[in-house]
Short mmCIF file of C-alpha atoms in Angstrom, two decimals:
data_model
loop_
_atom_site.label_atom_id
_atom_site.label_comp_id
_atom_site.label_asym_id
_atom_site.label_seq_id
_atom_site.Cartn_x
_atom_site.Cartn_y
_atom_site.Cartn_z
CA MET A 1 -3.98 -16.89 -5.40
CA LYS A 2 -0.05 -17.50 -5.45
CA PHE A 3 -0.72 -21.29 -6.31
CA LYS A 4 -2.43 -20.59 -9.38
CA ALA A 5 0.63 -18.13 -9.97
CA LEU A 6 2.87 -21.03 -9.67
CA THR A 7 0.84 -23.33 -11.62
CA LYS A 8 0.73 -22.42 -15.55
CA THR A 9 2.48 -24.26 -18.62
CA SER A 10 6.14 -25.06 -18.26
CA ALA A 11 8.00 -28.46 -17.30
CA PHE A 12 8.59 -26.95 -13.54
CA ALA A 13 4.69 -25.51 -13.50
CA VAL A 14 3.77 -28.86 -14.24
CA PHE A 15 6.10 -29.91 -11.50
CA VAL A 16 4.68 -27.43 -8.90
CA LEU A 17 1.08 -28.18 -9.92
CA ILE A 18 2.48 -32.06 -8.91
CA GLU A 19 3.79 -30.44 -5.83
CA VAL A 20 0.56 -28.31 -4.35
CA SER A 21 -2.21 -31.14 -5.27
CA THR A 22 -0.04 -33.55 -2.78
CA PHE A 23 1.05 -30.99 -0.29
CA GLY A 24 -3.13 -30.17 0.16
CA LEU A 25 -4.23 -33.78 0.69
CA LYS A 26 -4.13 -34.02 4.63
CA ALA A 27 -2.51 -30.66 5.19
CA GLN A 28 -4.09 -27.81 7.35
CA ASN A 29 -0.81 -26.36 8.17
CA PRO A 30 -0.24 -23.20 7.17
CA ILE A 31 -4.30 -22.57 7.52
CA ILE A 32 -4.31 -19.72 4.97
CA GLN A 33 -3.24 -20.37 1.50
CA THR A 34 -5.11 -17.24 -0.33
CA ASN A 35 -2.44 -15.12 1.10
CA TYR A 36 1.43 -14.93 2.59
CA THR A 37 -0.33 -13.76 6.03
CA ALA A 38 3.04 -13.59 9.07
CA ASP A 39 3.24 -12.55 12.59
CA PRO A 40 -0.08 -14.65 14.10
CA ALA A 41 -2.35 -12.43 16.87
CA PRO A 42 -5.15 -14.77 18.23
CA MET A 43 -7.51 -12.81 20.47
CA VAL A 44 -10.41 -15.10 22.12
CA HIS A 45 -14.19 -13.02 22.17
CA ASN A 46 -17.22 -14.04 22.90
CA GLY A 47 -16.64 -17.82 21.78
CA THR A 48 -14.68 -17.06 18.65
CA VAL A 49 -11.17 -16.56 17.62
CA TYR A 50 -9.89 -13.70 16.15
CA LEU A 51 -6.44 -14.13 14.49
CA TYR A 52 -4.90 -10.84 13.66
CA THR A 53 -1.78 -11.06 11.06
CA SER A 54 0.69 -9.12 8.88
CA HIS A 55 0.73 -9.70 5.54
CA ASP A 56 3.82 -10.29 3.14
CA GLU A 57 3.02 -9.31 -0.15
CA ASP A 58 3.06 -11.43 -3.11
CA ASN A 59 6.23 -8.62 -4.78
CA THR A 60 8.70 -8.39 -2.52
CA VAL A 61 10.85 -5.03 -2.92
CA LYS A 62 14.44 -4.77 -2.79
CA ASN A 63 14.40 -8.53 -1.35
CA PHE A 64 13.46 -7.67 2.45
CA PHE A 65 9.52 -7.79 4.07
CA THR A 66 7.19 -5.51 1.70
CA MET A 67 4.03 -5.60 3.99
CA ASN A 68 1.43 -2.72 4.08
CA ASP A 69 -1.71 -3.79 5.93
CA TRP A 70 -2.84 -6.09 8.35
CA ARG A 71 -6.02 -9.02 8.39
CA CYS A 72 -8.33 -10.32 10.23
CA TYR A 73 -9.61 -14.36 10.41
CA SER A 74 -12.02 -15.78 13.03
CA SER A 75 -13.28 -19.17 13.76
CA THR A 76 -15.21 -20.41 16.37
CA ASP A 77 -13.59 -24.66 15.60
CA MET A 78 -10.02 -24.01 14.73
CA VAL A 79 -9.97 -25.52 11.56
CA ASN A 80 -12.22 -23.36 9.06
CA TRP A 81 -11.31 -19.71 9.27
CA THR A 82 -13.24 -16.96 7.46
CA ASP A 83 -11.47 -14.01 5.83
CA HIS A 84 -12.31 -10.49 6.74
CA GLY A 85 -10.07 -9.04 4.46
CA ALA A 86 -7.44 -6.32 5.35
CA ILE A 87 -8.69 -4.48 7.92
CA LEU A 88 -6.40 -1.77 8.55
CA SER A 89 -3.43 -0.12 6.27
CA TYR A 90 -0.23 1.82 7.66
CA LYS A 91 -1.93 4.66 5.64
CA ASP A 92 -4.16 4.76 8.04
CA PHE A 93 -1.75 6.46 10.60
CA SER A 94 -1.11 9.89 8.78
CA TRP A 95 2.92 9.80 10.13
CA SER A 96 3.47 6.65 8.61
CA ARG A 97 5.57 5.84 5.75
CA GLY A 98 5.25 2.14 6.02
CA ASP A 99 6.64 -1.74 7.39
CA ALA A 100 2.85 -2.80 8.64
CA TRP A 101 4.88 -5.24 11.09
CA ALA A 102 3.66 -7.68 14.09
CA GLY A 103 0.54 -6.15 16.20
CA GLN A 104 -2.00 -7.53 18.86
CA CYS A 105 -4.74 -6.66 19.33
CA ILE A 106 -7.23 -6.63 23.10
CA HIS A 107 -10.81 -5.98 23.76
CA ARG A 108 -11.76 -3.39 26.68
CA ASN A 109 -14.92 -1.60 27.56
CA GLY A 110 -16.73 -2.46 24.37
CA LYS A 111 -13.57 -1.20 22.43
CA PHE A 112 -10.55 -3.03 20.68
CA TYR A 113 -7.42 -1.90 20.72
CA TYR A 114 -5.15 -2.31 18.29
CA TYR A 115 -0.82 -1.95 18.55
CA LEU A 116 1.28 -1.78 15.64
CA PRO A 117 4.52 -1.04 14.79
CA VAL A 118 5.65 0.94 11.81
CA ASN A 119 7.69 3.32 10.44
CA GLN A 120 7.61 7.25 10.72
CA LYS A 121 7.47 9.17 7.80
CA ASN A 122 10.07 11.19 9.19
CA GLY A 123 12.33 7.93 10.25
CA GLY A 124 12.94 5.62 13.13
CA ASN A 125 10.60 3.28 14.73
CA ALA A 126 7.32 3.52 16.67
CA ILE A 127 4.23 2.14 17.90
CA GLY A 128 0.94 3.70 17.28
CA VAL A 129 -2.49 2.20 18.69
CA ALA A 130 -5.75 1.66 16.25
CA VAL A 131 -9.20 1.69 17.56
CA SER A 132 -12.41 -0.23 16.04
CA ASP A 133 -15.91 -1.06 17.80
CA SER A 134 -15.86 -4.22 15.96
CA PRO A 135 -13.23 -6.52 15.82
CA THR A 136 -12.89 -7.35 12.47
CA GLY A 137 -12.55 -3.26 11.75
CA PRO A 138 -12.86 -0.66 10.59
CA PHE A 139 -9.99 0.50 12.60
CA LYS A 140 -8.32 3.80 13.50
CA ASP A 141 -6.13 5.82 14.54
CA ALA A 142 -6.84 6.39 18.18
CA ILE A 143 -4.70 9.30 19.01
CA GLY A 144 -3.32 10.27 15.35
CA ALA A 145 0.61 10.01 16.32
CA PRO A 146 2.40 7.55 17.76
CA LEU A 147 2.55 6.28 21.53
CA LEU A 148 5.82 4.87 21.87
CA VAL A 149 9.29 6.41 19.61
CA GLY A 150 12.18 3.98 19.64
CA TYR A 151 14.63 2.54 17.74
CA GLY A 152 13.93 -1.25 17.77
CA TYR A 153 10.39 -0.06 19.25
CA ILE A 154 8.48 -2.80 16.86
CA ASP A 155 5.83 -6.05 18.04
CA PRO A 156 3.88 -5.39 21.11
CA THR A 157 2.55 -7.74 22.74
CA VAL A 158 -0.91 -6.22 25.47
CA TYR A 159 -1.98 -8.11 28.37
CA ILE A 160 -4.63 -7.37 31.00
CA ASP A 161 -3.12 -8.10 34.29
CA ASP A 162 -6.32 -9.62 37.16
CA ASP A 163 -6.83 -6.22 38.96
CA GLY A 164 -7.21 -4.81 35.59
CA GLN A 165 -4.10 -3.42 34.95
CA ALA A 166 -3.03 -3.35 31.47
CA TYR A 167 0.82 -3.50 30.36
CA LEU A 168 2.53 -3.21 26.85
CA TYR A 169 5.69 -5.57 26.18
CA TRP A 170 8.06 -4.57 22.91
CA GLY A 171 10.89 -4.45 21.58
CA ASN A 172 14.30 -6.02 19.46
CA PRO A 173 17.01 -6.07 20.04
CA ASN A 174 15.50 -5.30 23.63
CA LEU A 175 12.86 -5.73 26.33
CA TRP A 176 11.11 -2.98 27.02
CA HIS A 177 7.15 -2.58 28.81
CA VAL A 178 5.19 0.28 30.55
CA LYS A 179 1.78 0.50 32.59
CA LEU A 180 -1.10 1.57 29.87
CA ASN A 181 -3.31 4.10 31.31
CA ALA A 182 -7.13 2.71 32.07
CA ASP A 183 -7.94 4.66 28.64
CA MET A 184 -6.18 2.15 26.79
CA VAL A 185 -4.18 4.91 24.24
CA SER A 186 -1.27 6.38 26.67
CA TYR A 187 0.36 5.32 29.09
CA ASN A 188 1.78 5.91 33.16
CA LYS A 189 4.39 8.26 32.66
CA GLU A 190 5.57 8.75 35.72
CA TYR A 191 5.94 4.98 35.69
CA GLY A 192 8.20 5.33 33.00
CA ILE A 193 9.51 2.58 30.24
CA VAL A 194 11.05 -0.24 31.69
CA LYS A 195 13.91 -1.95 29.94
CA GLU A 196 14.37 -5.36 31.06
CA ASP A 197 17.98 -6.79 31.19
CA LEU A 198 18.46 -9.49 29.44
CA LYS A 199 20.27 -12.49 31.56
CA ASP A 200 21.31 -15.68 30.31
CA LYS A 201 19.13 -17.11 33.50
CA ASN A 202 16.09 -15.37 32.45
CA PHE A 203 15.88 -15.11 28.95
CA GLY A 204 18.45 -18.39 27.92
CA PHE A 205 21.78 -18.43 26.52
CA ARG A 206 22.95 -17.18 23.39
CA ALA A 207 24.99 -19.30 21.49
CA LYS A 208 25.83 -15.92 18.88
CA LYS A 209 27.89 -13.68 20.89
CA ASN A 210 29.19 -11.94 17.37
CA ASP A 211 26.03 -9.56 18.15
CA ASN A 212 26.47 -7.83 20.88
CA ARG A 213 23.62 -9.18 22.47
CA THR A 214 23.76 -11.38 25.58
CA ALA A 215 20.68 -13.65 26.52
CA ALA A 216 18.75 -15.25 23.86
CA TYR A 217 15.76 -13.62 23.47
CA GLU A 218 15.23 -12.05 19.82
CA GLU A 219 11.71 -10.48 19.20
CA GLY A 220 8.10 -10.41 18.67
CA PRO A 221 7.09 -11.59 22.64
CA TRP A 222 4.36 -13.19 23.39
CA LEU A 223 2.71 -12.13 27.02
CA PHE A 224 -0.17 -14.09 28.97
CA LYS A 225 -1.30 -16.16 32.54
CA ARG A 226 -2.04 -19.44 33.00
CA ASN A 227 -3.02 -20.35 36.57
CA SER A 228 -0.98 -17.95 38.73
CA LEU A 229 2.10 -17.98 36.49
CA TYR A 230 2.93 -15.73 33.84
CA TYR A 231 4.17 -16.20 30.85
CA LEU A 232 6.75 -14.82 27.85
CA LEU A 233 7.04 -16.34 24.33
CA TYR A 234 9.30 -15.10 21.67
CA PRO A 235 11.50 -16.09 19.46
CA ALA A 236 14.98 -16.41 19.80
CA GLY A 237 18.89 -16.99 18.99
CA GLY A 238 19.38 -14.95 16.35
CA VAL A 239 18.51 -15.97 13.04
CA PRO A 240 17.50 -18.39 12.62
CA GLU A 241 15.29 -18.22 15.57
CA HIS A 242 13.70 -20.59 17.38
CA LEU A 243 10.15 -20.27 19.91
CA ALA A 244 11.02 -19.96 23.84
CA TYR A 245 9.82 -19.09 26.67
CA SER A 246 10.63 -17.60 30.52
CA THR A 247 7.74 -17.39 33.15
CA ALA A 248 7.75 -15.19 36.05
CA PRO A 249 5.70 -15.26 39.95
CA ASN A 250 4.28 -11.45 38.60
CA ILE A 251 3.80 -9.30 35.34
CA THR A 252 6.86 -7.81 35.55
CA GLY A 253 9.13 -10.62 36.25
CA PRO A 254 11.78 -11.42 38.05
CA TRP A 255 11.39 -13.83 34.88
CA THR A 256 13.12 -17.54 34.75
CA TYR A 257 13.88 -18.83 31.68
CA GLY A 258 11.78 -22.12 30.69
CA ASP A 259 13.08 -23.64 28.05
CA THR A 260 12.98 -24.50 23.51
CA ILE A 261 8.96 -24.58 22.23
CA MET A 262 10.08 -24.73 19.14
CA HIS A 263 13.04 -25.53 17.08
CA VAL A 264 14.43 -23.93 13.98
CA ILE A 265 12.07 -24.96 11.01
CA LYS A 266 14.55 -26.53 8.62
CA GLU A 267 11.82 -27.69 6.05
CA GLY A 268 9.59 -25.11 4.84
CA GLY A 269 10.69 -22.74 7.54
CA ALA A 270 11.42 -19.08 7.16
CA PHE A 271 14.34 -17.06 8.50
CA THR A 272 12.15 -15.88 11.58
CA ASN A 273 8.90 -16.91 13.36
CA HIS A 274 6.55 -15.59 15.88
CA PRO A 275 4.36 -16.99 18.52
CA GLY A 276 0.79 -16.62 19.50
CA TYR A 277 -1.42 -18.49 22.52
CA ILE A 278 -4.52 -19.08 23.28
CA GLU A 279 -6.83 -21.77 25.26
CA PHE A 280 -10.33 -22.32 23.35
CA LYS A 281 -12.76 -24.96 24.38
CA GLY A 282 -10.81 -26.35 27.03
CA LYS A 283 -7.40 -26.98 24.52
CA SER A 284 -4.47 -25.03 23.99
CA TYR A 285 -3.13 -23.77 20.78
CA LEU A 286 0.31 -22.13 19.78
CA PHE A 287 0.72 -20.23 16.50
CA TYR A 288 3.46 -19.91 14.71
CA HIS A 289 4.52 -18.85 11.00
CA SER A 290 6.73 -20.69 8.23
CA GLY A 291 7.91 -20.28 4.99
CA ALA A 292 5.61 -23.45 3.95
CA LEU A 293 3.27 -23.31 1.38
CA PRO A 294 4.44 -23.13 -2.64
CA GLY A 295 6.68 -19.64 -3.05
CA GLY A 296 7.36 -19.19 0.37
CA GLY A 297 9.60 -18.21 2.86
CA GLY A 298 11.75 -15.61 4.64
CA PHE A 299 9.42 -12.72 3.33
CA LYS A 300 6.40 -14.78 2.30
CA ARG A 301 5.60 -16.59 5.26
CA SER A 302 2.32 -18.03 6.53
CA VAL A 303 0.03 -19.33 9.74
CA CYS A 304 0.06 -22.10 11.41
CA ILE A 305 -1.39 -23.73 14.08
CA GLU A 306 -0.14 -26.65 16.86
CA PRO A 307 -2.49 -28.01 19.20
CA PHE A 308 -0.25 -28.74 22.68
CA LYS A 309 -0.45 -29.87 26.19
CA PHE A 310 0.97 -28.17 29.00
CA ASN A 311 3.07 -30.71 31.18
CA ALA A 312 1.92 -31.47 34.53
CA ASP A 313 4.56 -28.84 36.59
CA GLY A 314 3.14 -25.94 34.03
CA SER A 315 5.89 -25.85 31.87
CA ILE A 316 5.84 -25.72 27.89
CA PRO A 317 6.58 -29.22 26.08
CA LEU A 318 8.83 -29.51 22.96
CA ILE A 319 6.68 -28.61 19.98
CA ALA A 320 7.23 -30.02 16.29
CA PRO A 321 6.05 -27.80 13.87
CA THR A 322 3.53 -30.42 11.14
CA LYS A 323 1.72 -30.20 7.95
CA GLU A 324 -1.79 -31.38 10.18
CA GLY A 325 -1.90 -28.88 12.33
CA VAL A 326 -5.25 -29.18 14.07
CA THR A 327 -6.61 -32.91 13.24
CA GLU A 328 -10.10 -32.62 16.01
CA SER A 329 -12.11 -29.49 15.68
CA ALA A 330 -13.68 -27.70 18.83
CA SER A 331 -17.50 -27.61 17.46
CA ASN A 332 -18.91 -28.40 14.28
CA LEU A 333 -20.31 -26.59 11.29
CA ASN A 334 -23.57 -25.64 10.92
CA PRO A 335 -24.91 -25.62 7.24
CA TYR A 336 -28.72 -24.59 7.51
CA LYS A 337 -27.13 -21.15 8.36
CA ARG A 338 -25.53 -18.64 6.48
CA VAL A 339 -21.79 -19.57 5.66
CA GLU A 340 -19.45 -17.24 3.89
CA ALA A 341 -17.83 -18.23 1.06
CA GLU A 342 -14.46 -17.17 2.30
CA THR A 343 -14.82 -19.88 5.33
CA ILE A 344 -12.48 -22.19 4.73
CA GLY A 345 -10.19 -25.27 5.86
CA TRP A 346 -8.02 -25.80 2.67
CA GLU A 347 -8.74 -24.66 -0.71
CA GLU A 348 -6.39 -24.45 -3.84
CA GLY A 349 -6.94 -22.15 -6.95
CA ILE A 350 -9.32 -19.85 -5.90
CA GLU A 351 -8.33 -16.09 -4.08
CA THR A 352 -10.65 -13.54 -2.00
CA VAL A 353 -11.32 -9.85 -2.53
CA LYS A 354 -12.98 -7.56 -0.18
CA ASP A 355 -15.71 -4.77 -1.29
CA GLU A 356 -17.61 -2.03 0.06
CA ASN A 357 -21.07 -3.95 -0.29
CA ALA A 358 -20.40 -7.95 -0.52
CA GLY A 359 -17.88 -7.83 1.82
CA VAL A 360 -15.01 -10.60 1.53
CA TYR A 361 -16.25 -12.73 -1.51
CA VAL A 362 -14.21 -16.13 -3.23
CA THR A 363 -12.80 -14.64 -7.20
CA ASN A 364 -10.48 -16.04 -9.94
CA ILE A 365 -12.00 -19.26 -9.91
CA SER A 366 -11.14 -21.90 -12.32
CA ASN A 367 -11.74 -25.68 -13.53
CA GLY A 368 -10.44 -27.85 -11.37
CA ASP A 369 -10.18 -25.28 -8.14
CA TYR A 370 -11.64 -25.63 -4.97
CA ILE A 371 -12.87 -25.35 -1.26
CA LYS A 372 -12.54 -27.50 1.67
CA VAL A 373 -14.97 -26.85 4.39
CA ARG A 374 -14.38 -29.31 7.54
CA SER A 375 -16.43 -31.39 9.78
CA VAL A 376 -19.65 -30.05 8.39
CA ASP A 377 -22.84 -31.59 10.63
CA PHE A 378 -25.74 -32.04 8.23
CA GLY A 379 -28.01 -33.62 11.17
CA LYS A 380 -30.36 -35.95 9.45
CA GLY A 381 -29.69 -34.79 5.73
CA ALA A 382 -30.15 -31.40 3.79
CA LYS A 383 -32.71 -31.40 0.37
CA THR A 384 -31.56 -28.19 -1.15
CA PHE A 385 -28.30 -25.86 -1.54
CA LEU A 386 -28.36 -22.63 -1.93
CA ALA A 387 -25.90 -19.96 -3.30
CA GLY A 388 -25.18 -16.46 -3.86
CA VAL A 389 -23.03 -16.26 -6.83
CA ALA A 390 -21.91 -13.57 -10.11
CA SER A 391 -20.93 -13.68 -13.09
CA ALA A 392 -19.66 -11.90 -16.18
CA SER A 393 -18.97 -15.42 -18.35
CA THR A 394 -20.36 -18.04 -19.01
CA GLY A 395 -20.79 -19.32 -16.02
CA GLY A 396 -19.87 -22.86 -14.78
CA LYS A 397 -20.63 -25.47 -12.24
CA ILE A 398 -20.39 -26.39 -8.38
CA GLU A 399 -19.86 -29.59 -7.50
CA ILE A 400 -20.63 -30.49 -4.12
CA HIS A 401 -18.58 -33.48 -2.46
CA VAL A 402 -18.40 -34.78 0.76
CA ASP A 403 -15.21 -35.89 2.63
CA ARG A 404 -12.67 -35.35 -0.24
CA LYS A 405 -12.17 -33.92 -3.54
CA GLY A 406 -13.40 -37.02 -5.68
CA GLY A 407 -16.00 -38.14 -2.80
CA SER A 408 -19.67 -38.59 -2.98
CA LEU A 409 -21.48 -36.06 -5.12
CA LEU A 410 -24.35 -34.49 -3.24
CA GLY A 411 -25.45 -32.47 -5.98
CA VAL A 412 -23.67 -29.79 -9.39
CA LEU A 413 -25.05 -26.20 -8.91
CA ASP A 414 -25.37 -24.43 -12.19
CA VAL A 415 -23.84 -21.41 -12.49
CA LYS A 416 -25.34 -19.33 -15.23
CA ASN A 417 -24.06 -15.36 -16.23
CA THR A 418 -26.01 -13.05 -13.64
CA GLY A 419 -25.33 -10.16 -15.92
CA GLY A 420 -22.03 -8.80 -13.88
CA ASP A 421 -19.38 -10.42 -11.70
CA LYS A 422 -21.18 -7.97 -9.35
CA ASN A 423 -24.57 -8.66 -10.14
CA TRP A 424 -24.96 -11.33 -7.84
CA LYS A 425 -28.10 -13.46 -7.54
CA MET A 426 -28.86 -16.32 -5.16
CA LEU A 427 -28.85 -19.82 -7.19
CA SER A 428 -29.91 -23.41 -5.75
CA CYS A 429 -29.92 -27.14 -6.72
CA LYS A 430 -31.75 -30.26 -5.20
CA VAL A 431 -28.74 -32.37 -3.26
CA ASN A 432 -28.57 -35.80 -1.93
CA VAL A 433 -29.32 -36.84 1.02
CA VAL A 434 -26.18 -37.07 3.57
CA LYS A 435 -26.55 -37.36 7.57
CA GLY A 436 -24.02 -36.38 9.90
CA VAL A 437 -20.87 -34.84 10.22
CA HIS A 438 -18.84 -34.94 6.96
CA ASP A 439 -15.87 -32.45 5.39
CA LEU A 440 -17.45 -30.65 2.20
CA TYR A 441 -15.60 -29.82 -0.86
CA PHE A 442 -17.25 -27.56 -3.65
CA VAL A 443 -15.37 -28.30 -6.84
CA PHE A 444 -15.83 -25.88 -9.83
CA LYS A 445 -15.77 -26.61 -13.03
CA GLY A 446 -16.13 -25.07 -16.35
CA ALA A 447 -14.05 -23.34 -19.77
CA ASP A 448 -10.59 -21.26 -19.92
CA GLY A 449 -10.95 -18.50 -17.58
CA ASN A 450 -12.56 -16.88 -14.56
CA LEU A 451 -15.63 -18.83 -13.88
CA PHE A 452 -17.97 -16.43 -11.64
CA ASN A 453 -17.69 -15.29 -8.18
CA PHE A 454 -19.23 -17.14 -4.80
CA ASP A 455 -20.37 -14.96 -1.83
CA TRP A 456 -22.03 -17.35 0.78
CA TRP A 457 -23.91 -20.72 0.82
CA LYS A 458 -26.26 -22.58 3.08
CA PHE A 459 -28.10 -26.04 2.31
CA SER A 460 -32.19 -26.67 3.63
CA ASN A 461 -33.89 -29.59 4.75
CA LYS A 462 -37.09 -28.30 2.60
#
């Protein structure tokens, strides 16, 4: 994890350690701390939110966007996010040479279609489409070639209208759209590629006129419908970007400029932004990215969420970025079913990796690291804690606390050497009874170095 890389010895590192520890006390934003994530694309499917993100690498090449794959996270409560790891790489498109930028996934007819911008081996921007039978992959190139090719062909957003017709919008510095065919991997050539006329009344006044653009629209469109109105959210105004929106009575316009949704983020911001929107369990959520994680910035961004309410007339209010983010969970977590260790409300110190056999698990655990899991419903109380762990070292301990990192101690799981860091064992310990809903903290203790790997956990009332 990047926090750990920044928190070794030296006076500077001590300062960063203090800053990170303070940062995590009340924070929920950014929602992912194990990787730099950007360009959020949330999708609701069967009662679960799947969040698709691009991935800013820890090491930036030539001081520019260094992005090689796309990642997926899921949640049923909007406060705890399960890491599914990298689900697709630009290398999975044989015709691509790199730049895994902002995309969006959508479900149709039992399959999941993921529209993604990359650069071609022979140069130039292109949009590809990957397909999977599962929202968490594996995804594969659906057609073995680009779906669309052209300068500025980036940041696709996809929406299926009420009549079943699917539309794809995309673009920087222009905005285009096509009608997708029913197969979702080709488009209506007769309808063609439609280029929007970017005017102030449609997409806002652009204060900076020295870049040969007219309206405020910049890139990263996000299309959805609410009630009888179509919304297009987008980064706007030039660099640094703010978020704005336009509305239309039809999915193809005419668009009318609405207003600013989020100002340029000055504290912990990045020079880009990217909106995403869902309604989940009766509440509205705006997704965006910032540079707020320690070590973050314009090329190391992180996804955040803000709940909000539409105004009575359907307009979107000005939304302020916060550290608190989503303060109320959409549902409580059941600790009596197996929970993946990479299901995290907040963490400090750990990392996650993906293995063909074990899937995603928590690793690089050191003394003092912790994982917070929010809104855990213990009901009438548990008696036993069980976990899947593996260790090639002397191991360590998992202290189980509630409500805060140093809160009431439920129990301690002693993790010894299991014969290998992938030789998984199920271990258990007795716990003190706690009832009702609490935040849960796993605090890791032990000697220097990596203590053990952590795959899953659950409680039992036996």
